[in-house]
PDB file of C-alpha atoms in Angstrom:
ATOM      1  CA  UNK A  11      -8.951  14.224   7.806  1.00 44.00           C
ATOM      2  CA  UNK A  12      -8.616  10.661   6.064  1.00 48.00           C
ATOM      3  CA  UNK A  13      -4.794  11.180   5.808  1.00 46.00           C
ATOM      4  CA  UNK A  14      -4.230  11.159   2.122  1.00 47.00           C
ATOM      5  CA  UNK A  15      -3.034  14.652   2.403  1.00 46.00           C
ATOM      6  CA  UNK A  16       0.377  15.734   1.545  1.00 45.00           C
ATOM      7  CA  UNK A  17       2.444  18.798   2.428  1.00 46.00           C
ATOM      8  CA  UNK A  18       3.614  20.728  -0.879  1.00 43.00           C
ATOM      9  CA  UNK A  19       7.123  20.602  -0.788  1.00 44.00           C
ATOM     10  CA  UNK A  20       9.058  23.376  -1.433  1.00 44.00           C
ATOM     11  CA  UNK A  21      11.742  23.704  -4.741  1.00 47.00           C
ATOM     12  CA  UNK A  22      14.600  24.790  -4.923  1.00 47.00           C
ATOM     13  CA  UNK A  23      14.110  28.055  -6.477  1.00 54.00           C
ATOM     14  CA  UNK A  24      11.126  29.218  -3.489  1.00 57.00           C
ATOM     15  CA  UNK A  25       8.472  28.406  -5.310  1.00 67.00           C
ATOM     16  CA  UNK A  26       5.400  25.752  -4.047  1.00 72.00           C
ATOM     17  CA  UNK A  27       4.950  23.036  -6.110  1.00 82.00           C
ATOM     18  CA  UNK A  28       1.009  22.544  -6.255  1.00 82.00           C
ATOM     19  CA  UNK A  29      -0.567  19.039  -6.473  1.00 83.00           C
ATOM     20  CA  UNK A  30      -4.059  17.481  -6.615  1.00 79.00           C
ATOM     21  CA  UNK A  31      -3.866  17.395  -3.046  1.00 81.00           C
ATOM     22  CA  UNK A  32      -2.927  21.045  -2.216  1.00 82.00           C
ATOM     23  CA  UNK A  33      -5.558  23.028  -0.473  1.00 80.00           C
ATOM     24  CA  UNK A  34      -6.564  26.085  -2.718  1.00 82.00           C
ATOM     25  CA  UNK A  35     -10.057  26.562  -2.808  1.00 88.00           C
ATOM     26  CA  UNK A  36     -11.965  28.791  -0.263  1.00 91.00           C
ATOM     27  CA  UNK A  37     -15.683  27.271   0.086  1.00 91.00           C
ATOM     28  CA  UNK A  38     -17.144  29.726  -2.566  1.00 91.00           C
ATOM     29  CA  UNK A  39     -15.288  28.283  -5.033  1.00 92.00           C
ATOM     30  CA  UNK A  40     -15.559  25.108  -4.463  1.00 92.00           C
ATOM     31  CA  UNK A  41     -18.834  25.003  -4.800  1.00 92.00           C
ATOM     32  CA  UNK A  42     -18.839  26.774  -7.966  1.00 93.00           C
ATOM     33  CA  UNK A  43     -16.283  24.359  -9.294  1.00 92.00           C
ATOM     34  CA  UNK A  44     -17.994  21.349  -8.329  1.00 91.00           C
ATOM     35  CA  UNK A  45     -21.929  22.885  -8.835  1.00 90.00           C
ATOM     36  CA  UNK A  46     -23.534  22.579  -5.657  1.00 91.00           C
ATOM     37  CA  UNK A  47     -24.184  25.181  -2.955  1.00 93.00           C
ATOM     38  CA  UNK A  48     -22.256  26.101  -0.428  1.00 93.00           C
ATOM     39  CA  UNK A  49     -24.191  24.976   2.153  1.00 94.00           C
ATOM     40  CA  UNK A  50     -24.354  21.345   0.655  1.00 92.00           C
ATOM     41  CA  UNK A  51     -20.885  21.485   1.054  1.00 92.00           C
ATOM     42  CA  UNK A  52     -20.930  22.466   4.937  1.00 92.00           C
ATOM     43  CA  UNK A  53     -23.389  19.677   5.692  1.00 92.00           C
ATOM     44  CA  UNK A  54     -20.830  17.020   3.487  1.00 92.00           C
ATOM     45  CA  UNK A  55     -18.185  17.922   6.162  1.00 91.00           C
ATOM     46  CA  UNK A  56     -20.293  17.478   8.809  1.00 91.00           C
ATOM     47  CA  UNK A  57     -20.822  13.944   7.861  1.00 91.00           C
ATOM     48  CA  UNK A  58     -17.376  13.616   6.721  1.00 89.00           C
ATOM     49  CA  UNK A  59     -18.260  12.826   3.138  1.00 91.00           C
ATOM     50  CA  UNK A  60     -15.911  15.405   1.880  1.00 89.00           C
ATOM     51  CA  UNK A  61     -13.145  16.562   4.679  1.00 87.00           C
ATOM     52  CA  UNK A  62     -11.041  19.571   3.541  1.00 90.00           C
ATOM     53  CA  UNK A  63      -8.165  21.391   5.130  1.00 87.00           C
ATOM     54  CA  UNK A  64      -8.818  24.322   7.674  1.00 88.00           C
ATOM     55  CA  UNK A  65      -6.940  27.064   7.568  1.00 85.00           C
ATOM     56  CA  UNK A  66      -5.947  29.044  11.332  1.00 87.00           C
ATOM     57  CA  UNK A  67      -8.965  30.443  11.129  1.00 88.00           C
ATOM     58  CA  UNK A  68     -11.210  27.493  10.858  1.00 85.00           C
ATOM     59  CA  UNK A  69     -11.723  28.389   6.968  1.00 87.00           C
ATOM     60  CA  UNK A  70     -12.201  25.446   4.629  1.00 90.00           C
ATOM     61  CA  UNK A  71      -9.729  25.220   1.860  1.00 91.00           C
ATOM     62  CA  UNK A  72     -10.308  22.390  -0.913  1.00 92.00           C
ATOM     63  CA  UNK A  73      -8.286  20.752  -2.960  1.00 91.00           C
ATOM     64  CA  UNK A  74      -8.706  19.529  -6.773  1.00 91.00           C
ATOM     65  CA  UNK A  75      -9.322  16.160  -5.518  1.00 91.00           C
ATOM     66  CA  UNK A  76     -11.801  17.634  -2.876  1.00 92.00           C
ATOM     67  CA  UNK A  77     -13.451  18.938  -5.611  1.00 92.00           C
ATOM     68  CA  UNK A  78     -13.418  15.633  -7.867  1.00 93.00           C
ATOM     69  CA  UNK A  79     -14.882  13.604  -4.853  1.00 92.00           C
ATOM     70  CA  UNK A  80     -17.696  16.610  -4.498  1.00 93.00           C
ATOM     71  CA  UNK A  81     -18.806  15.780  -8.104  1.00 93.00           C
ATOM     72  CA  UNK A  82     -18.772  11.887  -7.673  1.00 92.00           C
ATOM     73  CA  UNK A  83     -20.624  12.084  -4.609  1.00 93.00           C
ATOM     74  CA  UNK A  84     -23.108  14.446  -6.810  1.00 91.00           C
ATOM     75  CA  UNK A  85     -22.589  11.595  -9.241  1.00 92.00           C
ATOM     76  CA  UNK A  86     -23.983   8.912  -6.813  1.00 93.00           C
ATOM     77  CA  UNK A  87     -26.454  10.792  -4.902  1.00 91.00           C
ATOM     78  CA  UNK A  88     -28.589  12.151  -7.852  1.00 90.00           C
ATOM     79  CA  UNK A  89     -27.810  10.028 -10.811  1.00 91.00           C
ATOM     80  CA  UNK A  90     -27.396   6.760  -8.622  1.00 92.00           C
ATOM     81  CA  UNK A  91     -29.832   7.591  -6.226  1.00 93.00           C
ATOM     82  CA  UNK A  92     -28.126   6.330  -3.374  1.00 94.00           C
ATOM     83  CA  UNK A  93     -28.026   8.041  -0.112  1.00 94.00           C
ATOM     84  CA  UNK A  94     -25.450   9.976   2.041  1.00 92.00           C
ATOM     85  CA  UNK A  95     -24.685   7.219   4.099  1.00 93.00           C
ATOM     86  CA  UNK A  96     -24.062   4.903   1.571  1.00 95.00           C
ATOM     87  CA  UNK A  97     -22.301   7.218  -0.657  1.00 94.00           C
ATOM     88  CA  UNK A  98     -19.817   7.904   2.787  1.00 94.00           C
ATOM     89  CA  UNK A  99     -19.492   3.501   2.762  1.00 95.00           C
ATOM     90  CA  UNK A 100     -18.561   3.611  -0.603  1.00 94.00           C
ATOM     91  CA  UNK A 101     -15.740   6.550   0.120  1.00 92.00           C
ATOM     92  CA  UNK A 102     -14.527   4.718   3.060  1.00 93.00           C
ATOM     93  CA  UNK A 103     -14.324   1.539   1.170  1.00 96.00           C
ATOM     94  CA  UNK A 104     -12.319   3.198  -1.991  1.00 94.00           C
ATOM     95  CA  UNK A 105     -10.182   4.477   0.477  1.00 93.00           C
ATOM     96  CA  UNK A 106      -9.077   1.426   1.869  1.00 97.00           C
ATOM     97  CA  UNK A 107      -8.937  -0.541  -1.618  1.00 97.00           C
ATOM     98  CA  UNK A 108      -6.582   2.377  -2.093  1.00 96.00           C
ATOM     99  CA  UNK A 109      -4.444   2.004   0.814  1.00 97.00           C
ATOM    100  CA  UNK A 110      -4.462  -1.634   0.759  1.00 98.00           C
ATOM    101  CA  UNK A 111      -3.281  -1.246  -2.806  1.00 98.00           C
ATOM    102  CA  UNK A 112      -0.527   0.668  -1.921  1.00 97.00           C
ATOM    103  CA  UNK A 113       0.696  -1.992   0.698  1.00 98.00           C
ATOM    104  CA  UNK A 114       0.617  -4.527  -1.868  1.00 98.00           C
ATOM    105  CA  UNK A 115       3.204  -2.704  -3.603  1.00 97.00           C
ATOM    106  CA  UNK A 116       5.024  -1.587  -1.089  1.00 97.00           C
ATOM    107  CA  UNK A 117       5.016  -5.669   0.523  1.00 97.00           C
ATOM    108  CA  UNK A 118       5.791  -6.848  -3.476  1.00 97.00           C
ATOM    109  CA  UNK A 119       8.761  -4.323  -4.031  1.00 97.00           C
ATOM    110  CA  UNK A 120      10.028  -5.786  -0.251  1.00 97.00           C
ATOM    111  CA  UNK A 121       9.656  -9.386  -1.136  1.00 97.00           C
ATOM    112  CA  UNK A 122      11.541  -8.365  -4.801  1.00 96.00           C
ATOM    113  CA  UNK A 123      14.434  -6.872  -2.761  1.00 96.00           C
ATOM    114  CA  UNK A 124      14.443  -9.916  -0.742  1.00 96.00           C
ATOM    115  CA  UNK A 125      14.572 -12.470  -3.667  1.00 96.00           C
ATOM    116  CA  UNK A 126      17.438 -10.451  -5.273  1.00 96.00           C
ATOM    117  CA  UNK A 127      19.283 -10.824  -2.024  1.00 96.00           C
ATOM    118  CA  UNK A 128      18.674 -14.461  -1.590  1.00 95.00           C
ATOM    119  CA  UNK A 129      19.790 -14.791  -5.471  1.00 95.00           C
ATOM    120  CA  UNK A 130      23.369 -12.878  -4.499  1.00 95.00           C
ATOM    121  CA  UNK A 131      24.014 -14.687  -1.163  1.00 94.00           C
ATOM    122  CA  UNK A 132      23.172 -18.106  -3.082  1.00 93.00           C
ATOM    123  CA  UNK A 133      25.829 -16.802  -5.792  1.00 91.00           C
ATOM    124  CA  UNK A 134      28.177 -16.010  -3.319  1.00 90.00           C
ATOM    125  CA  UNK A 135      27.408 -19.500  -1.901  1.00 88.00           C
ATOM    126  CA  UNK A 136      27.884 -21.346  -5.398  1.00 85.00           C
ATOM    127  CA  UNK A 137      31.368 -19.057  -5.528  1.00 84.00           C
ATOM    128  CA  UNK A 138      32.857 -20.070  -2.487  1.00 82.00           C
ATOM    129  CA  UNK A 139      32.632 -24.028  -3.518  1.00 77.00           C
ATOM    130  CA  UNK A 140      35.957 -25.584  -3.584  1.00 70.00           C
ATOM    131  CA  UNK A 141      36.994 -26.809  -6.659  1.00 72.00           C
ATOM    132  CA  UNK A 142      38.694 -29.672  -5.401  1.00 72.00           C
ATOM    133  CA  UNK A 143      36.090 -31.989  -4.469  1.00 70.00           C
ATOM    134  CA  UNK A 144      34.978 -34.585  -6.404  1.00 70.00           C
ATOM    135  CA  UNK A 145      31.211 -34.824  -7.545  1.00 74.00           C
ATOM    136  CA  UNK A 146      29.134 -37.540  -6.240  1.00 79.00           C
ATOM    137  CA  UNK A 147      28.001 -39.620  -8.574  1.00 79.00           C
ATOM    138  CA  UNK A 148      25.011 -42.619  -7.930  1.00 80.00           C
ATOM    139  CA  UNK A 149      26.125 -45.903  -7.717  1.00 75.00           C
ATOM    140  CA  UNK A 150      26.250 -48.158 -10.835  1.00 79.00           C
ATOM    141  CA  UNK A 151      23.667 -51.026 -11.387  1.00 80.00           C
ATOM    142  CA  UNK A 152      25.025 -54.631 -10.091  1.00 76.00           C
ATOM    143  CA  UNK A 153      27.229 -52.891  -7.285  1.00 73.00           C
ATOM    144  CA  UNK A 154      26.341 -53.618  -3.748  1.00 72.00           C
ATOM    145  CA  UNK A 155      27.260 -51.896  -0.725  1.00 71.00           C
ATOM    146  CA  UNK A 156      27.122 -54.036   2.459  1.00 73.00           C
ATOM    147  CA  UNK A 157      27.203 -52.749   6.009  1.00 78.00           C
ATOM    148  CA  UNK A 158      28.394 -55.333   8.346  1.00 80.00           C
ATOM    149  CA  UNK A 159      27.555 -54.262  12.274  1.00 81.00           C
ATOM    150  CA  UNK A 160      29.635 -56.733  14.622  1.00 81.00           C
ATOM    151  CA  UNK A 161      26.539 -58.612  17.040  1.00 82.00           C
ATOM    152  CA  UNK A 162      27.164 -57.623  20.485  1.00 80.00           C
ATOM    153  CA  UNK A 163      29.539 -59.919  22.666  1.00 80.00           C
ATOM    154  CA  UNK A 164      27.133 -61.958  25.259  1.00 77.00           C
ATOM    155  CA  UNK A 165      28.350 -60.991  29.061  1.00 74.00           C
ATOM    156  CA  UNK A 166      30.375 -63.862  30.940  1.00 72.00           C
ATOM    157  CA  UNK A 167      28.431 -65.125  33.323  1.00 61.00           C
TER     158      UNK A 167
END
């Protein structure tokens, strides 16, 4: 498996919520659905083009995006004329523009939550300021400031 599956979760009411990703489809239909022969579909598994669930029993059970990635590899090897192995590149290289996709979001949502953190502690910072204290202001043209250091006493000798 490439582990973009998902358990359906159960409602509520004891009913299974079905999503793209729910295994449905025995191998019979799935090849009717996505117009290839069975047996094209064995041989896809085999070279992990196309990896659907097993049931207990071994059985293959596809799902609607099973299905959709049947046709586009259909797509690619007859209209595009490119072969098996680089039709299995391509899937493993959507896959991971997928997933790295996903970890930009989750990595922009973290550094979002940590900006809106940084802007309450600052606030809380900017709150806690005494009130007392008197701003600094630069000094004024034509004022000087010397520092006078005492030279060190010569020892006795």
């Amino acid at each position: 498996m490439d582990g973009r599956r998902r358990q359906s979760s159960r409602l509520g009411s004891g009913a299974y919520q079905l999503t793209d990703e729910t295994p449905v489809y025995v191998i019979s239909v799935a090849a009717q659905l996505s117009g290839l022969h069975p047996q094209t579909l064995r041989q896809y598994d085999r070279l992990g083009l196309v990896s659907p669930d097993r049931t207990a029993g071994r059985g293959r059970r596809y799902s609607a995006r099973d299905i959709e990635l049947l046709r586009t590899v259909q797509a690619l090897s007859q209209d595009e004329g490119i072969n098996l192995a680089g039709i299995k590149r391509i899937i493993e290289l959507e896959n991971q523009v997928a997933a790295l996709q996903q970890r930009v979001a989750e990595l922009s949502a973290a550094v979002d939550g940590a900006a809106a953190v940084l802007q309450q502690r600052e606030a809380q910072v900017h709150a806690s300021y005494r009130r007392d204290l008197v701003p600094y202001s630069p000094p004024q043209p034509g004022s000087a400031l010397v520092v006078w250091r005492p030279t060190p006493k010569r020892p006795l000798d």
